Every structure is written in structure tokens, then in C-alpha cells.
XYZ file of N, CA, C and O in Angstrom:
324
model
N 7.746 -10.039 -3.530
C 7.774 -10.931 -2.409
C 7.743 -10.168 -1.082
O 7.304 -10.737 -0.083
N 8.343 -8.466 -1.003
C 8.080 -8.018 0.256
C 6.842 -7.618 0.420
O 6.523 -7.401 1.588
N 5.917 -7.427 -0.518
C 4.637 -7.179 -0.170
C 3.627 -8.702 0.321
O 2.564 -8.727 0.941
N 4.314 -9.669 -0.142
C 3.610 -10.343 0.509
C 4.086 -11.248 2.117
O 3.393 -11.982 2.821
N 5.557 -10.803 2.275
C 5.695 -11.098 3.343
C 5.406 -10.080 4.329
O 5.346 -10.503 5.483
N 5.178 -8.620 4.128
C 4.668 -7.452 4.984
C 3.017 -7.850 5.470
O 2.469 -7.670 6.557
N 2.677 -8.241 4.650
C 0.780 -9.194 4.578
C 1.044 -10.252 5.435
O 0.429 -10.147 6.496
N 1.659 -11.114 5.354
C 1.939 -12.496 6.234
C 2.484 -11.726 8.026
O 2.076 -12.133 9.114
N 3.298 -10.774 7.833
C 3.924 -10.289 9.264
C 2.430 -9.626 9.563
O 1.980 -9.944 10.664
N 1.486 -8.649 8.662
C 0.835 -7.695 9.155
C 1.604 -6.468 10.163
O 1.378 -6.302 11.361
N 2.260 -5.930 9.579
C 2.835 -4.707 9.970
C 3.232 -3.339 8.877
O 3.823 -2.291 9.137
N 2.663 -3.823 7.621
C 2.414 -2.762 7.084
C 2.394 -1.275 7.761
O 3.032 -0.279 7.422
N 1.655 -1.409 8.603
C 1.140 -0.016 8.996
C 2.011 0.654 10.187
O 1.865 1.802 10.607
N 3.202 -0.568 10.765
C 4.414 -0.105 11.474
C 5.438 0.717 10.914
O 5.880 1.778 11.354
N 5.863 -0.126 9.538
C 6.895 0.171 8.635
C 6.719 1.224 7.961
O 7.653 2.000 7.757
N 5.331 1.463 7.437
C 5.273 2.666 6.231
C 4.455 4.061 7.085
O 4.576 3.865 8.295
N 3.903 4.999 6.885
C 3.410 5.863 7.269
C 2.348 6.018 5.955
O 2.635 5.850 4.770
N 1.230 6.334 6.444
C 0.372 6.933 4.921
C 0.880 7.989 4.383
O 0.914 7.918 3.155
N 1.216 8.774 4.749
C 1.875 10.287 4.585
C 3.438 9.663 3.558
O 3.902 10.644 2.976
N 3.958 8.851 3.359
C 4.740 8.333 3.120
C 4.173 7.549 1.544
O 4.670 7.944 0.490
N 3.134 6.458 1.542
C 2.661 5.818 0.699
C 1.984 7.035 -0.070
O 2.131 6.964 -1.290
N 1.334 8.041 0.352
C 0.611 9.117 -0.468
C 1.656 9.597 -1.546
O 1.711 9.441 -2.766
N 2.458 10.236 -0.639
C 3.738 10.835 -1.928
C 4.556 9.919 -2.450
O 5.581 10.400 -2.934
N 4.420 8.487 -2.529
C 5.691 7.487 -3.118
C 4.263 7.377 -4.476
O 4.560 7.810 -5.589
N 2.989 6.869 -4.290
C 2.091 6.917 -5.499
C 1.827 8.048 -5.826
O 0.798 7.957 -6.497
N 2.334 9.774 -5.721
C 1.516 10.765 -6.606
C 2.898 10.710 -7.218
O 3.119 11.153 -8.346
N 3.698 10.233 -6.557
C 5.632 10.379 -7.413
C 5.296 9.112 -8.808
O 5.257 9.284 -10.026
N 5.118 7.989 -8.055
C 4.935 6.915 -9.417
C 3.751 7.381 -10.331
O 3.804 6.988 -11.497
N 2.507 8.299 -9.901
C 1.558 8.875 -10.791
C 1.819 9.859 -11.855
O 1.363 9.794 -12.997
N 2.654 10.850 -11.348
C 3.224 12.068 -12.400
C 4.267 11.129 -12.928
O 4.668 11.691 -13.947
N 5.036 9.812 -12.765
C 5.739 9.530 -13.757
C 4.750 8.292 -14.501
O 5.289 7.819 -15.502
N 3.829 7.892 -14.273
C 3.057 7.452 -15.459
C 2.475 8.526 -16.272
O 2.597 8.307 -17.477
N 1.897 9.589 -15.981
C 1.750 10.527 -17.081
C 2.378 11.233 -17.489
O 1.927 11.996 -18.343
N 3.519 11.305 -17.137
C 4.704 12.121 -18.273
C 5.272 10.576 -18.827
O 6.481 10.541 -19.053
N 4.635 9.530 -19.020
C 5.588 8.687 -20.008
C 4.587 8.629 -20.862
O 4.775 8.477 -22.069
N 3.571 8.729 -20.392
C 2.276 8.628 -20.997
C 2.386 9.779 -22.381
O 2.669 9.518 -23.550
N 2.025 11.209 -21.708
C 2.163 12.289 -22.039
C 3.697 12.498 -23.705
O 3.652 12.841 -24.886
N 4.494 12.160 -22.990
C 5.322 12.400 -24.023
C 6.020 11.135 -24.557
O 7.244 11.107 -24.686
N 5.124 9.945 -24.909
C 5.166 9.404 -25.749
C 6.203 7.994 -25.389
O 6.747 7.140 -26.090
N 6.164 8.162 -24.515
C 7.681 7.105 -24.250
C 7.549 5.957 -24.697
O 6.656 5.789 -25.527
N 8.374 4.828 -24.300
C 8.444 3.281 -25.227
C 7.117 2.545 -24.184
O 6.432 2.846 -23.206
N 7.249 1.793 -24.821
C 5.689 0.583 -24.353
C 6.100 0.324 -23.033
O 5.303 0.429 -22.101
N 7.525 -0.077 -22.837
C 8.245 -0.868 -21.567
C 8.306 0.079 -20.678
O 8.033 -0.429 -19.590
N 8.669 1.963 -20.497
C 8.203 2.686 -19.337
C 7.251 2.926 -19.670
O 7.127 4.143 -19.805
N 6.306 2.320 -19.935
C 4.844 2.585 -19.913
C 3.949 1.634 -18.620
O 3.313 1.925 -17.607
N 4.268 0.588 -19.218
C 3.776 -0.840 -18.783
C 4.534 -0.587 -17.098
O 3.709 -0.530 -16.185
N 5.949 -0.451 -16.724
C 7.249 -0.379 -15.715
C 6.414 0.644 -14.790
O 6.564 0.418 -13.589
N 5.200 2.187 -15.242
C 4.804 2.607 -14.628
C 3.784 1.953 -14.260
O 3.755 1.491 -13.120
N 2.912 1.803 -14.987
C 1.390 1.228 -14.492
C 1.832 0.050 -13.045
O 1.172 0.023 -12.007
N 3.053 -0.829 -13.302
C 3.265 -1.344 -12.057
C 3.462 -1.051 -11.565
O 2.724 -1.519 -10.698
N 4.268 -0.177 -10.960
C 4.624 0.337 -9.761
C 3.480 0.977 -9.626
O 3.760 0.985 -8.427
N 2.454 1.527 -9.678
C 1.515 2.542 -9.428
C 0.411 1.233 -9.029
O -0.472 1.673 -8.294
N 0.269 0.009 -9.274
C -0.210 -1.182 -9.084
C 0.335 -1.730 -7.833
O -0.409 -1.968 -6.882
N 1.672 -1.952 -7.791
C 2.216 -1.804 -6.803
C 1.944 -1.181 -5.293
O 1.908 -1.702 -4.179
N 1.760 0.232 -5.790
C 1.701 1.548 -4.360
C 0.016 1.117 -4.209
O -0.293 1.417 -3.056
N -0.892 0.674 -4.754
C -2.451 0.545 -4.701
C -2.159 -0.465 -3.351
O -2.648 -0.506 -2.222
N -1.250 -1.150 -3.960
C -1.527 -2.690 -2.800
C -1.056 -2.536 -1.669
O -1.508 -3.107 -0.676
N 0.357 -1.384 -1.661
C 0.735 -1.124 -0.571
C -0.329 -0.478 0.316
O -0.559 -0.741 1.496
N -0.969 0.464 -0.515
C -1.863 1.230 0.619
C -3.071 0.280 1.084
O -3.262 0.194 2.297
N -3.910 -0.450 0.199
C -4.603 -1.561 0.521
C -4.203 -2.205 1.602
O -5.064 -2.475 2.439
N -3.002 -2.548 1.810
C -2.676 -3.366 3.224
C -2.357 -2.451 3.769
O -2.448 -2.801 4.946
N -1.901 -1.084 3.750
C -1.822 -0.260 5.086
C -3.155 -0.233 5.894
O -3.255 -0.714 7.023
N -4.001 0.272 5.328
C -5.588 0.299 5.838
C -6.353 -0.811 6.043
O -7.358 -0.722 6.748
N -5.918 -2.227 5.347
C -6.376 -3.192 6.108
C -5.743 -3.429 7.184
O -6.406 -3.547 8.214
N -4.453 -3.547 7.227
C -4.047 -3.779 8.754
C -4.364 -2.820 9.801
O -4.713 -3.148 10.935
N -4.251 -1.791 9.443
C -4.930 -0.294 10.232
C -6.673 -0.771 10.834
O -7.121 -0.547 11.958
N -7.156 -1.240 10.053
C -8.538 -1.207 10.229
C -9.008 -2.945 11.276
O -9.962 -3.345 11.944
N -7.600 -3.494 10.821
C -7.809 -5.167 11.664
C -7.482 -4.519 13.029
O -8.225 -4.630 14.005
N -6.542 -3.967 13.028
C -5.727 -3.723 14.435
C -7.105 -2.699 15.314
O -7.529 -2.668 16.470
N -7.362 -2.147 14.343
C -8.657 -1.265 15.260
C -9.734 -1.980 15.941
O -10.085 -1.734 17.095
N -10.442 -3.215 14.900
C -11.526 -3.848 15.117
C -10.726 -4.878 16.319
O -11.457 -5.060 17.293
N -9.639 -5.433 16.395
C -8.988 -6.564 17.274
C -8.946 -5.232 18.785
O -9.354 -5.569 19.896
N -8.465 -3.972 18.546
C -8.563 -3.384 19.906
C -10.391 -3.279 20.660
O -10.659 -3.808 21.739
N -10.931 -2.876 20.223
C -12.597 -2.696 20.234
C -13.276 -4.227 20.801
O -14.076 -4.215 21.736
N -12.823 -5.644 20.065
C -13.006 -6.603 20.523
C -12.311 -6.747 22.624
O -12.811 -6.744 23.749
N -10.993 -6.844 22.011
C -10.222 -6.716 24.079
C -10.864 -5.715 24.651
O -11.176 -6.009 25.805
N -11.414 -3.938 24.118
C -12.047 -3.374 25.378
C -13.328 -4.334 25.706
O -13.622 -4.811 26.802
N -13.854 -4.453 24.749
C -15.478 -5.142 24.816
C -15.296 -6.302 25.620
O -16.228 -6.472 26.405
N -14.421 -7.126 25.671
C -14.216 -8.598 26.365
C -14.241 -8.043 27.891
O -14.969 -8.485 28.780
N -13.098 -6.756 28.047
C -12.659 -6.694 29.673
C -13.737 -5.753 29.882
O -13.343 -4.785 30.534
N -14.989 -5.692 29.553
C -16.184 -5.147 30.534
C -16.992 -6.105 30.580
O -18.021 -6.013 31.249
């Protein structure tokens, strides 16, 4: 539910830092392949793939809001000439 109220505020890209989302998904990545890797139960298996599903969406809305907020600045210079 906070990912979709961070989408509804659009401030993703206030709250988190990319530098931040990079190392929270290579952290949830090396722990999907060491559950992977050494065999673990179905349930930290499945527990990783979400969260790593999870960090996709987070970064997805970092860079969409990153990329709205860019195109919405470019629109106001373009208006005030």
C-alpha cells in the first residue's frame, strides 16, 4: 500500500535516492540467489522474488516521476518564452 500511495503523492523521487534503490535491489538480488543457490524452502524463494518485484517497481516510479517532473519543468520554461 506504500508503494501505491508514494505513486498517488508522486514523490518517489523526494523520499528515496537511486543510489539508495540500487543497493536495497543488488541486497534483495544476492539474497535471491543464495536461496536460490543453496537450496532453500519454496517460501524464501517465492519471499525473494517479491521483494526483488517489489525494488523493480520502486525504481519504475523513481524514474517515472523523475522523468514527469523533467518533462512538466521543459513545458513552464517553454510557456514563459
Amino acid at each position: 500500500s506504500q508503494i501505491y500511495v508514494a505513486y498517488q503523492n508522486e514523490r518517489v523521487d523526494q523520499a528515496l535516492s537511486l543510489g539508495f534503490l540500487l543497493c536495497w535491489i543488488a541486497g534483495d538480488l544476492t539474497n535471491f540467489i543464495g536461496c536460490y543457490l543453496t537450496d532453500q524452502l519454496p517460501i524464501q524463494i517465492v519471499t525473494a522474488i517479491f521483494y526483488v518485484n517489489m525494488d523493480i517497481i520502486m525504481i519504475s516510479q523513481f524514474v517515472y516521476c523523475k522523468l514527469k517532473k523533467q518533462e512538466m519543468k521543459k513545458c513552464k520554461f517553454f510557456q514563459q518564452l
